[in-house]
Coordinates of C-alpha atoms in Angstrom, one line a residue:
Chain A
M26 CA -2.9 3.8 9.1
R27 CA -3.5 6.2 11.9
S28 CA -7.0 4.9 12.4
V29 CA -5.7 1.3 12.6
W30 CA -3.4 2.4 15.4
T31 CA -6.2 4.4 17.1
I32 CA -8.5 1.3 17.2
A33 CA -5.7 -1.1 18.2
K34 CA -4.7 1.2 21.1
K35 CA -8.2 1.4 22.4
E36 CA -8.6 -2.3 22.1
L37 CA -5.3 -3.0 23.8
K38 CA -6.3 -0.7 26.7
I39 CA -9.6 -2.6 27.1
F40 CA -7.7 -5.9 27.1
L41 CA -5.2 -4.6 29.7
Y42 CA -7.8 -2.9 31.9
S43 CA -10.0 -5.9 32.1
P44 CA -8.9 -9.1 33.7
I45 CA -9.2 -11.2 30.5
A46 CA -5.6 -10.8 29.3
Y47 CA -4.2 -11.6 32.7
I48 CA -6.4 -14.6 33.3
L49 CA -5.6 -16.0 29.9
T50 CA -1.9 -15.4 30.3
A51 CA -2.0 -17.2 33.7
F52 CA -4.0 -20.0 32.2
F53 CA -1.7 -20.5 29.3
L54 CA 1.5 -20.4 31.4
L55 CA 0.0 -22.8 34.0
V56 CA -1.1 -25.4 31.4
G57 CA 2.0 -24.8 29.2
G58 CA 4.2 -25.1 32.2
F59 CA 2.5 -28.3 33.3
F60 CA 3.1 -29.8 29.9
F61 CA 6.6 -28.5 29.7
T62 CA 7.7 -30.1 33.0
N63 CA 5.9 -33.3 32.3
I64 CA 7.5 -33.7 28.9
L65 CA 10.9 -32.7 30.3
A66 CA 10.6 -35.3 33.0
W67 CA 9.6 -37.9 30.3
A68 CA 12.6 -36.8 28.1
N69 CA 14.9 -37.2 31.1
E70 CA 13.7 -40.6 31.9
Q71 CA 14.0 -41.7 28.2
T72 CA 17.5 -40.3 28.0
M73 CA 18.6 -42.2 31.2
R74 CA 17.2 -45.4 29.9
L75 CA 18.8 -45.0 26.4
M76 CA 22.1 -44.2 28.0
Q77 CA 22.0 -47.2 30.2
S78 CA 21.3 -49.4 27.2
G79 CA 24.4 -48.0 25.6
Y80 CA 22.7 -45.8 23.0
P81 CA 25.2 -43.2 21.6
I82 CA 24.3 -40.0 23.5
D83 CA 25.3 -37.6 20.7
R84 CA 22.4 -39.0 18.7
L85 CA 19.9 -37.9 21.2
N86 CA 18.2 -34.7 20.2
I87 CA 16.6 -32.5 22.8
N88 CA 14.7 -30.6 20.1
Q89 CA 13.0 -33.8 19.0
M90 CA 12.5 -35.2 22.4
L91 CA 11.4 -32.1 24.3
F92 CA 10.3 -29.3 22.0
E93 CA 8.4 -31.1 19.3
P94 CA 5.9 -32.6 21.8
F95 CA 5.9 -29.4 23.7
F96 CA 5.0 -27.2 20.8
N97 CA 2.4 -29.7 19.7
N98 CA 0.8 -29.4 23.1
M99 CA 1.0 -25.6 23.1
A100 CA -0.8 -25.6 19.7
V101 CA -3.6 -27.6 21.2
I102 CA -3.9 -25.2 24.2
L103 CA -4.2 -22.4 21.7
I104 CA -7.3 -23.9 20.2
F105 CA -9.0 -23.4 23.6
L106 CA -7.3 -20.2 24.6
L107 CA -7.4 -17.9 21.6
P108 CA -11.2 -18.1 21.0
L109 CA -11.5 -16.6 24.6
L110 CA -9.2 -13.8 23.6
T111 CA -11.0 -12.8 20.5
M112 CA -14.6 -13.5 21.4
R113 CA -15.2 -9.9 22.7
L114 CA -13.7 -8.0 19.8
F115 CA -16.9 -7.3 17.9
A116 CA -19.5 -9.0 19.9
D117 CA -18.9 -6.7 22.9
E118 CA -19.2 -3.6 20.6
K119 CA -22.5 -4.9 19.4
K120 CA -23.8 -5.7 22.9
M121 CA -22.7 -2.4 24.4
R122 CA -24.1 -0.6 21.3
T123 CA -20.8 1.1 20.6
E124 CA -20.6 -0.5 17.2
E125 CA -22.8 2.2 15.6
M126 CA -20.3 4.9 16.7
L127 CA -17.4 3.0 15.3
L128 CA -19.2 2.3 12.0
T129 CA -20.3 5.9 11.6
A130 CA -16.8 7.3 12.3
P131 CA -14.9 8.6 9.3
V132 CA -12.6 5.6 9.2
P133 CA -12.5 2.7 6.7
L134 CA -14.1 -0.6 7.9
A135 CA -10.8 -2.3 7.1
S136 CA -9.0 -0.2 9.6
I137 CA -11.4 -1.1 12.4
I138 CA -11.0 -4.9 11.6
I139 CA -7.2 -4.7 11.3
G140 CA -6.9 -2.6 14.4
K141 CA -8.9 -5.0 16.5
Y142 CA -7.1 -7.9 15.0
L143 CA -3.6 -6.5 15.7
A144 CA -4.5 -5.7 19.3
A145 CA -5.5 -9.3 19.9
L146 CA -2.4 -10.4 18.0
A147 CA -0.2 -8.2 20.3
V148 CA -1.7 -9.7 23.4
Y149 CA -1.0 -13.2 22.0
A150 CA 2.5 -12.2 21.1
G151 CA 3.1 -11.1 24.6
I152 CA 1.8 -14.3 26.1
L153 CA 4.0 -16.3 23.7
L154 CA 7.0 -14.3 24.7
L155 CA 6.4 -15.2 28.3
T156 CA 6.4 -18.9 27.4
A157 CA 9.9 -18.4 25.9
T158 CA 11.2 -18.6 29.5
F159 CA 10.5 -22.3 29.3
A160 CA 12.6 -22.7 26.2
V161 CA 15.4 -20.3 27.4
S162 CA 15.7 -22.3 30.6
T163 CA 16.8 -25.4 28.7
F164 CA 19.8 -23.5 27.4
L165 CA 21.1 -23.3 31.0
Y166 CA 21.3 -27.1 31.2
G167 CA 21.7 -28.3 27.7
N168 CA 22.5 -27.3 24.2
P169 CA 19.3 -27.3 22.1
E170 CA 19.6 -26.0 18.5
P171 CA 18.2 -22.5 18.4
A172 CA 17.1 -22.5 14.8
P173 CA 14.2 -25.1 15.1
L174 CA 13.2 -23.3 18.3
L175 CA 12.8 -20.1 16.4
T176 CA 10.9 -21.7 13.5
S177 CA 8.7 -23.5 16.0
Y178 CA 7.9 -20.2 17.6
L179 CA 7.3 -18.6 14.2
G180 CA 5.0 -21.5 13.4
L181 CA 3.1 -21.2 16.7
F182 CA 2.8 -17.4 16.2
L183 CA 1.5 -17.8 12.7
M184 CA -1.0 -20.5 13.7
G185 CA -2.2 -18.4 16.6
A186 CA -2.5 -15.5 14.1
V187 CA -4.8 -17.7 12.0
F188 CA -6.8 -18.6 15.1
I189 CA -7.2 -15.0 16.0
A190 CA -8.3 -14.1 12.5
I191 CA -11.0 -16.8 12.7
G192 CA -12.0 -15.6 16.1
T193 CA -12.3 -12.0 14.8
F194 CA -14.6 -13.2 12.2
A195 CA -16.7 -15.3 14.6
S196 CA -17.0 -12.3 16.9
A197 CA -18.5 -10.2 14.1
L198 CA -21.3 -12.7 13.6
T199 CA -23.0 -12.4 17.0
E200 CA -23.4 -10.1 20.0
N201 CA -23.0 -13.1 22.3
Q202 CA -19.4 -13.7 23.3
V203 CA -19.9 -17.3 24.3
I204 CA -21.4 -18.0 20.9
A205 CA -18.5 -16.3 19.3
A206 CA -16.1 -18.4 21.2
A207 CA -18.0 -21.5 20.3
I208 CA -18.0 -20.7 16.7
S209 CA -14.3 -20.0 16.5
F210 CA -13.4 -22.9 18.7
S211 CA -15.3 -25.4 16.5
T212 CA -14.1 -23.9 13.3
I213 CA -10.5 -24.1 14.4
L214 CA -10.9 -27.6 15.7
L215 CA -12.5 -28.8 12.4
I216 CA -9.7 -27.4 10.3
W217 CA -7.3 -29.0 12.7
V218 CA -8.7 -32.4 12.3
L219 CA -9.1 -32.2 8.5
S220 CA -5.8 -34.1 8.3
W221 CA -7.5 -37.1 10.1
V222 CA -10.2 -37.1 7.6
G223 CA -7.6 -36.7 4.9
A224 CA -5.6 -39.6 6.1
S225 CA -8.4 -42.1 5.6
G226 CA -10.0 -40.5 2.5
P227 CA -9.5 -41.3 -1.1
G228 CA -6.3 -40.3 -2.9
A229 CA -7.1 -36.9 -4.4
W230 CA -9.0 -35.7 -1.3
Q231 CA -6.2 -36.8 1.0
G232 CA -3.9 -34.3 -0.5
V233 CA -6.4 -31.4 -0.5
L234 CA -7.5 -32.1 3.1
T235 CA -4.1 -32.5 4.4
Y236 CA -3.0 -29.3 2.7
L237 CA -6.0 -27.5 4.3
S238 CA -5.3 -28.7 7.8
F239 CA -3.0 -26.7 10.0
F240 CA -1.3 -29.8 11.2
S241 CA 1.1 -30.6 8.3
H242 CA 2.2 -27.0 7.9
F243 CA 2.8 -26.6 11.6
R244 CA 4.7 -29.9 11.7
N245 CA 7.1 -28.6 9.1
M246 CA 7.9 -25.5 11.1
I247 CA 8.4 -27.5 14.3
G248 CA 10.8 -29.6 12.4
G249 CA 12.8 -26.5 11.6
V250 CA 11.8 -26.1 8.0
I251 CA 10.5 -22.8 6.7
D252 CA 8.8 -23.4 3.5
T253 CA 7.2 -20.5 1.5
Q254 CA 4.3 -22.9 0.9
D255 CA 3.5 -23.0 4.6
I256 CA 4.0 -19.3 5.1
V257 CA 1.6 -18.6 2.2
Y258 CA -0.9 -21.1 3.7
F259 CA -0.9 -19.3 7.1
L260 CA -1.0 -15.8 5.6
S261 CA -3.9 -16.7 3.4
L262 CA -5.8 -18.2 6.3
I263 CA -5.2 -14.9 8.2
F264 CA -6.4 -12.9 5.2
L265 CA -9.5 -14.9 4.4
P266 CA -11.4 -14.6 7.8
L267 CA -10.5 -10.9 8.0
Y268 CA -11.9 -10.4 4.5
L269 CA -15.0 -12.3 5.4
T270 CA -15.4 -10.1 8.5
R271 CA -15.6 -7.1 6.2
A272 CA -18.2 -8.9 4.1
V273 CA -20.3 -9.6 7.2
F274 CA -20.6 -5.9 7.9
E275 CA -21.3 -5.1 4.3
F276 CA -23.9 -7.8 4.2
R277 CA -25.6 -6.7 7.4
K278 CA -26.3 -3.2 6.0
W279 CA -28.6 -4.7 3.4
R280 CA -30.3 -7.3 5.6
Chain B
M22 CA -28.7 21.7 4.8
I23 CA -30.3 18.3 4.8
Q24 CA -32.4 17.1 1.9
V25 CA -34.3 13.9 2.0
E26 CA -36.1 12.8 -1.1
H27 CA -38.4 9.8 -1.3
L28 CA -36.3 7.8 1.1
S29 CA -37.3 4.2 1.7
K30 CA -35.7 1.4 3.7
K31 CA -36.9 -2.1 3.9
F32 CA -35.7 -4.8 6.4
A33 CA -36.4 -8.5 5.7
N34 CA -40.1 -8.0 5.8
V35 CA -40.7 -4.7 7.5
Q36 CA -41.0 -1.4 5.6
A37 CA -39.1 0.7 8.2
V38 CA -39.1 3.9 6.2
D39 CA -41.6 4.5 3.4
D40 CA -41.2 7.3 0.9
I41 CA -40.1 10.1 3.3
S42 CA -39.2 13.5 2.0
F43 CA -38.2 16.7 3.9
Q44 CA -35.7 19.4 4.1
V45 CA -33.9 21.1 6.9
G46 CA -32.2 24.5 6.4
K47 CA -28.8 25.4 7.6
G48 CA -28.7 26.4 11.3
K49 CA -32.1 25.0 12.2
I50 CA -33.1 22.5 14.7
W51 CA -35.6 19.9 13.5
G52 CA -37.4 17.3 15.4
F53 CA -38.4 13.8 14.4
L54 CA -41.6 13.1 16.2
G55 CA -43.5 9.8 16.2
P56 CA -44.4 6.8 18.4
N57 CA -41.8 4.2 19.1
G58 CA -41.0 2.1 16.1
A59 CA -42.1 4.8 13.7
G60 CA -38.8 4.8 11.7
K61 CA -37.1 7.7 13.4
T62 CA -33.9 5.8 14.2
T63 CA -33.8 4.1 10.8
T64 CA -34.0 7.5 9.1
M65 CA -31.3 8.8 11.3
R66 CA -29.1 5.8 10.6
I67 CA -29.5 6.4 6.9
L68 CA -28.5 10.1 7.3
T69 CA -25.3 9.0 9.1
G70 CA -24.3 6.7 6.4
Y71 CA -24.7 3.7 8.7
L72 CA -27.5 2.1 6.6
P73 CA -27.9 2.5 2.9
P74 CA -31.5 3.3 1.7
N75 CA -33.3 1.0 -0.7
E76 CA -34.8 3.8 -2.5
G77 CA -34.6 7.6 -2.6
Q78 CA -31.8 9.9 -1.7
A79 CA -30.5 11.8 1.3
R80 CA -28.1 14.6 0.9
I81 CA -26.2 16.6 3.5
N82 CA -24.7 19.8 2.2
G83 CA -25.2 18.5 -1.2
I84 CA -23.3 15.2 -0.6
D85 CA -25.2 12.0 -1.2
V86 CA -25.0 10.0 2.0
N87 CA -25.0 6.7 0.2
A88 CA -22.4 7.7 -2.4
D89 CA -19.8 9.0 0.0
P90 CA -20.4 7.9 3.6
R91 CA -16.9 8.8 4.7
A92 CA -17.4 12.4 3.6
I93 CA -20.7 12.5 5.4
Q94 CA -19.3 11.1 8.6
R95 CA -16.7 13.8 8.7
I96 CA -19.3 16.5 8.8
V97 CA -22.0 14.7 10.8
G98 CA -22.0 14.2 14.5
Y99 CA -24.2 11.4 15.8
L100 CA -25.5 10.4 19.1
P101 CA -27.2 7.0 18.9
E102 CA -30.1 6.2 21.2
V103 CA -28.0 4.1 23.5
V104 CA -25.0 6.2 24.4
P105 CA -21.9 4.6 22.9
V106 CA -19.2 4.5 25.6
Y107 CA -16.6 2.1 26.8
S108 CA -17.2 1.6 30.5
E109 CA -13.6 0.3 30.9
L110 CA -12.1 3.7 29.9
T111 CA -12.0 7.0 31.7
V112 CA -13.8 10.0 30.3
K113 CA -10.5 11.4 29.2
E114 CA -9.3 8.3 27.4
F115 CA -12.6 7.9 25.7
L116 CA -12.6 11.5 24.4
R117 CA -9.1 11.1 23.2
F118 CA -10.1 7.9 21.4
V119 CA -13.0 9.6 19.7
A120 CA -11.0 12.6 18.8
E121 CA -8.4 10.4 17.0
L122 CA -11.1 8.3 15.5
N123 CA -12.6 11.4 13.9
G124 CA -9.3 12.3 12.4
I125 CA -8.5 15.4 14.5
A126 CA -4.9 16.4 14.1
R127 CA -2.8 15.2 17.1
K128 CA -1.8 18.7 18.1
K129 CA -5.4 19.9 18.1
I130 CA -6.7 17.1 20.2
P131 CA -6.2 18.7 23.6
F132 CA -8.0 21.8 22.5
A133 CA -10.9 19.8 21.0
I134 CA -11.2 17.8 24.3
D135 CA -11.1 21.0 26.4
R136 CA -13.8 22.6 24.2
V137 CA -16.3 19.7 24.5
V138 CA -15.6 19.1 28.2
E139 CA -16.4 22.7 28.8
K140 CA -19.4 22.7 26.5
T141 CA -20.9 19.6 28.0
N142 CA -19.8 20.3 31.6
L143 CA -17.8 17.1 32.1
Q144 CA -15.0 18.7 34.2
G145 CA -16.2 17.0 37.4
V146 CA -15.8 13.5 35.9
Y147 CA -12.9 14.0 33.6
G148 CA -10.6 11.5 35.2
R149 CA -13.3 9.0 36.3
L150 CA -13.9 5.6 34.8
I151 CA -17.0 5.7 32.6
R152 CA -18.4 2.8 34.5
N153 CA -18.7 5.0 37.6
I154 CA -20.4 8.0 36.2
S155 CA -24.1 8.8 36.4
R156 CA -26.7 8.5 33.6
G157 CA -26.7 12.2 33.1
Y158 CA -23.0 12.5 32.7
R159 CA -23.0 9.5 30.3
Q160 CA -25.5 11.3 28.1
R161 CA -23.4 14.4 28.2
L162 CA -20.4 12.3 27.2
G163 CA -22.4 10.9 24.4
I164 CA -23.1 14.4 23.2
A165 CA -19.4 15.3 23.7
Q166 CA -18.3 12.5 21.4
A167 CA -20.9 13.7 18.8
I168 CA -19.5 17.2 18.7
I169 CA -15.8 16.7 19.1
H170 CA -15.0 17.2 15.4
E171 CA -17.2 20.3 15.2
P172 CA -19.7 18.7 12.8
E173 CA -21.8 20.9 10.6
V174 CA -24.8 18.6 11.1
L175 CA -25.7 17.0 14.4
I176 CA -28.0 14.0 14.7
L177 CA -29.3 13.1 18.1
D178 CA -31.5 10.1 18.7
E179 CA -33.6 10.6 21.8
P180 CA -31.1 12.8 23.5
T181 CA -33.1 13.3 26.7
I182 CA -34.5 9.8 27.2
G183 CA -34.0 8.4 30.7
L184 CA -32.9 11.7 32.3
D185 CA -34.3 13.5 35.3
P186 CA -36.1 16.8 34.7
A187 CA -33.2 19.0 35.7
Q188 CA -30.9 17.0 33.3
I189 CA -33.5 17.3 30.6
I190 CA -33.6 21.0 30.8
E191 CA -29.8 21.2 30.8
I192 CA -29.5 19.0 27.7
R193 CA -32.2 21.0 25.9
E194 CA -30.3 24.2 26.5
M195 CA -27.2 22.6 25.3
I196 CA -28.9 21.5 22.1
R197 CA -30.3 25.0 21.6
S198 CA -26.8 26.4 21.8
F199 CA -25.6 24.1 19.0
K200 CA -27.8 26.0 16.6
E201 CA -25.1 28.6 16.3
S202 CA -22.7 26.3 14.6
A203 CA -24.7 23.3 13.3
T204 CA -27.9 22.1 11.8
V205 CA -29.5 19.7 14.3
I206 CA -31.9 16.8 13.9
L207 CA -33.2 15.2 17.1
S208 CA -35.8 12.6 17.6
S209 CA -38.2 12.5 20.5
H210 CA -41.7 11.3 21.4
I211 CA -42.1 14.2 23.8
L212 CA -44.1 16.9 22.2
A213 CA -43.1 19.6 24.7
E214 CA -39.4 18.9 23.9
I215 CA -40.0 19.5 20.2
T216 CA -42.0 22.8 20.8
Q217 CA -39.4 24.1 23.1
V218 CA -36.3 23.3 21.1
C219 CA -37.2 22.9 17.5
D220 CA -37.8 25.2 14.5
G221 CA -39.8 22.5 12.8
A222 CA -40.9 18.9 13.1
V223 CA -41.5 16.0 10.9
I224 CA -44.1 13.6 12.1
I225 CA -43.5 10.0 11.2
K226 CA -45.6 7.1 11.9
E227 CA -45.2 3.5 10.7
G228 CA -42.4 4.6 8.4
R229 CA -44.5 7.2 6.6
L230 CA -44.3 11.0 6.8
K231 CA -47.5 12.2 8.3
A232 CA -46.9 15.9 8.4
T233 CA -44.2 18.5 8.2
L234 CA -44.7 21.4 10.6
T235 CA -42.8 24.5 11.3
R236 CA -42.7 26.6 14.4
D237 CA -44.7 29.3 12.6
E238 CA -47.4 26.8 11.9
W239 CA -47.8 25.3 15.4
G240 CA -47.2 28.7 16.9
K241 CA -50.5 29.8 15.3
N242 CA -52.5 27.1 17.0
L243 CA -53.3 27.1 20.6
E244 CA -55.5 25.1 22.8
I245 CA -56.5 26.5 26.2
V246 CA -58.1 23.8 28.4
T247 CA -60.5 25.4 30.9
S248 CA -62.3 24.0 33.9
S249 CA -65.2 26.3 33.5
P250 CA -66.6 26.3 29.9
A251 CA -65.9 29.4 28.0
G252 CA -68.9 30.7 26.2
D253 CA -69.3 31.8 22.6
D254 CA -69.4 35.4 23.8
I255 CA -65.8 35.0 25.1
C256 CA -64.8 33.7 21.6
S257 CA -66.2 36.6 19.7
G258 CA -64.9 39.0 22.3
L259 CA -61.4 37.6 21.8
K260 CA -61.6 38.0 18.1
Q261 CA -62.7 41.6 18.5
V262 CA -60.0 42.6 21.0
F263 CA -57.2 40.8 19.4
P264 CA -57.1 41.2 15.6
A265 CA -54.3 38.6 15.5
I266 CA -56.8 35.9 16.3
S267 CA -58.4 34.6 13.1
E268 CA -60.4 31.8 14.7
A269 CA -61.7 31.1 18.1
F270 CA -64.2 28.4 19.1
V271 CA -65.1 26.1 21.9
A272 CA -64.5 22.4 21.6
G273 CA -65.5 20.4 24.7
P274 CA -63.5 21.7 27.7
A275 CA -61.1 23.5 25.4
L276 CA -60.9 26.9 23.8
K277 CA -59.2 26.6 20.5
L278 CA -57.5 29.7 19.1
E279 CA -55.9 30.1 15.7
F280 CA -53.7 33.1 15.1
K281 CA -52.8 34.8 11.8
E282 CA -49.1 34.4 12.7
A283 CA -47.1 32.7 15.4
V284 CA -47.7 34.2 18.8
N285 CA -44.9 35.4 20.9
D286 CA -46.7 36.9 23.8
L287 CA -49.7 35.2 25.1
N288 CA -50.1 37.2 28.3
P289 CA -52.7 39.7 27.0
V290 CA -54.9 36.8 25.9
I291 CA -54.6 35.1 29.2
R292 CA -55.3 38.3 31.1
Y293 CA -58.4 38.8 29.0
L294 CA -59.6 35.3 29.9
V295 CA -58.8 35.6 33.6
E296 CA -60.5 38.9 33.8
R297 CA -63.7 37.2 32.6
E298 CA -63.3 34.5 35.2
V299 CA -62.4 31.7 32.7
K300 CA -60.5 29.2 34.8
I301 CA -57.4 28.0 32.8
R302 CA -56.2 24.6 33.6
E303 CA -53.7 24.0 30.8
I304 CA -52.3 25.6 27.8
K305 CA -51.4 23.2 25.0
A306 CA -49.0 24.4 22.4
G307 CA -50.2 24.0 18.8
L308 CA -47.9 21.1 18.0
E309 CA -49.7 18.9 20.5
A310 CA -53.1 19.8 18.9
L311 CA -51.7 19.3 15.4
Y312 CA -50.0 16.0 16.3
M313 CA -53.2 14.6 17.8
K314 CA -55.1 15.7 14.8
V315 CA -52.6 14.0 12.4
V316 CA -52.1 10.8 14.3
L317 CA -55.7 10.4 15.5
A318 CA -57.3 11.3 12.3
E319 CA -55.3 8.4 10.8
E320 CA -56.5 6.0 13.4
G321 CA -60.1 7.3 13.1
R322 CA -60.1 6.6 9.4
R323 CA -58.9 3.1 9.8
S324 CA -61.3 2.0 12.5

């Protein structure tokens, strides 16, 4: 456990001493903010229009009109953002030739992987926390339901955690950070769009592919539903890439 | 105590290490000598538990490196060829990280850091970012990270590569001082370095062990390159005056001497030659002569 913390601390230091974390945060807040204000303006306009046409106002739902599209957009931004956060995790160690020192230190390989993973996850959690200002600001002017907001954030966090796990794995494959980012980006994107393939495929496949895609699970959580099935899905997609990362190192020894 | 028995390591289609065996006793400094790409680094990586061997066995203090790498890593300190440092951190932060990584108890970390900073003379750059320190300091920091957990065995891959002469001397002295507490293996392709620092050397070429030499052995051989040819009379004279010399003969521009045991004081021999107006240009320690013999003989046989 101590070695996990040692690695995570070092990793966090490097994140925070280098411009990466700040630039990514700024990028995420900028694009996120842009989407938020846009969707907010759209929701406003829709509400006005509906009110004018005599639609009962108590049936309008700010969670559905504002937050669902907002969280969906945030998820898409993450597909671009998180590979940039994770790309250096192992690739940089390899390039700077520090990997040998890490791997010959008396710590379990799993501690190194988990430590690095947790550091990236912490940076991500920090960025996510900053975006909460968008959500909190709506409480000043309206009365959104807090529960679906919280499950949405949990969903976003879990999905990001999966992206980071995939990125960690991709980073272990190469010493080139750009390649690492490209691998994680395309893997995440492909898993994302599995639901599209699923939608048009034959019956049995449809179910499998839809289950494998992030999309359906994330949608449940945005909708305010916490289903153990979705949690299990996300947790296993966190575990699998991290486990494969370990396998990469084991395999490389014998190559 | 390091025991290596019939060690082999094969990568995809390269036999990097091929049936190497040797032993290094406790408290000794041994050199790995050989041209680039000879398999020195691979052998060292096996000894640190970083790479598993395909065949054979390596044991450090009786522990099989392949069976229990974690136990090995606790007693081995390792300086890879490229100094492993994080340029974003300060020297202080880096040493703290390494100390924690090596499982040093929290309370003891400040003492461990003080000890290695003093030992490797890092006081001047302690608070600086690693990015901004010189090559020489980086190398010392690399050594500091290798010795922070007071390892019983120290493995140094080309510890003086890329340093200026003053730094080389400093690092060599540092390595010599480690002998008090650890068994040391270092690799080099500089013969003078091995003769000055090591108690013995393993000559590796193309993954194969070419020779195992000890200080006693190379100390017995000496080559004195002269600019005026020394005659046979000088040779026989030398043998008469110095009973320690078992063999003396002229080979080209060199006078080759073989002693019955390793020589400590060469001055009387040199004085004898100077008095007889032999002009000495260079004195080659025995290792160089032996190395050339081993490596060149091999090439001669092949061509």
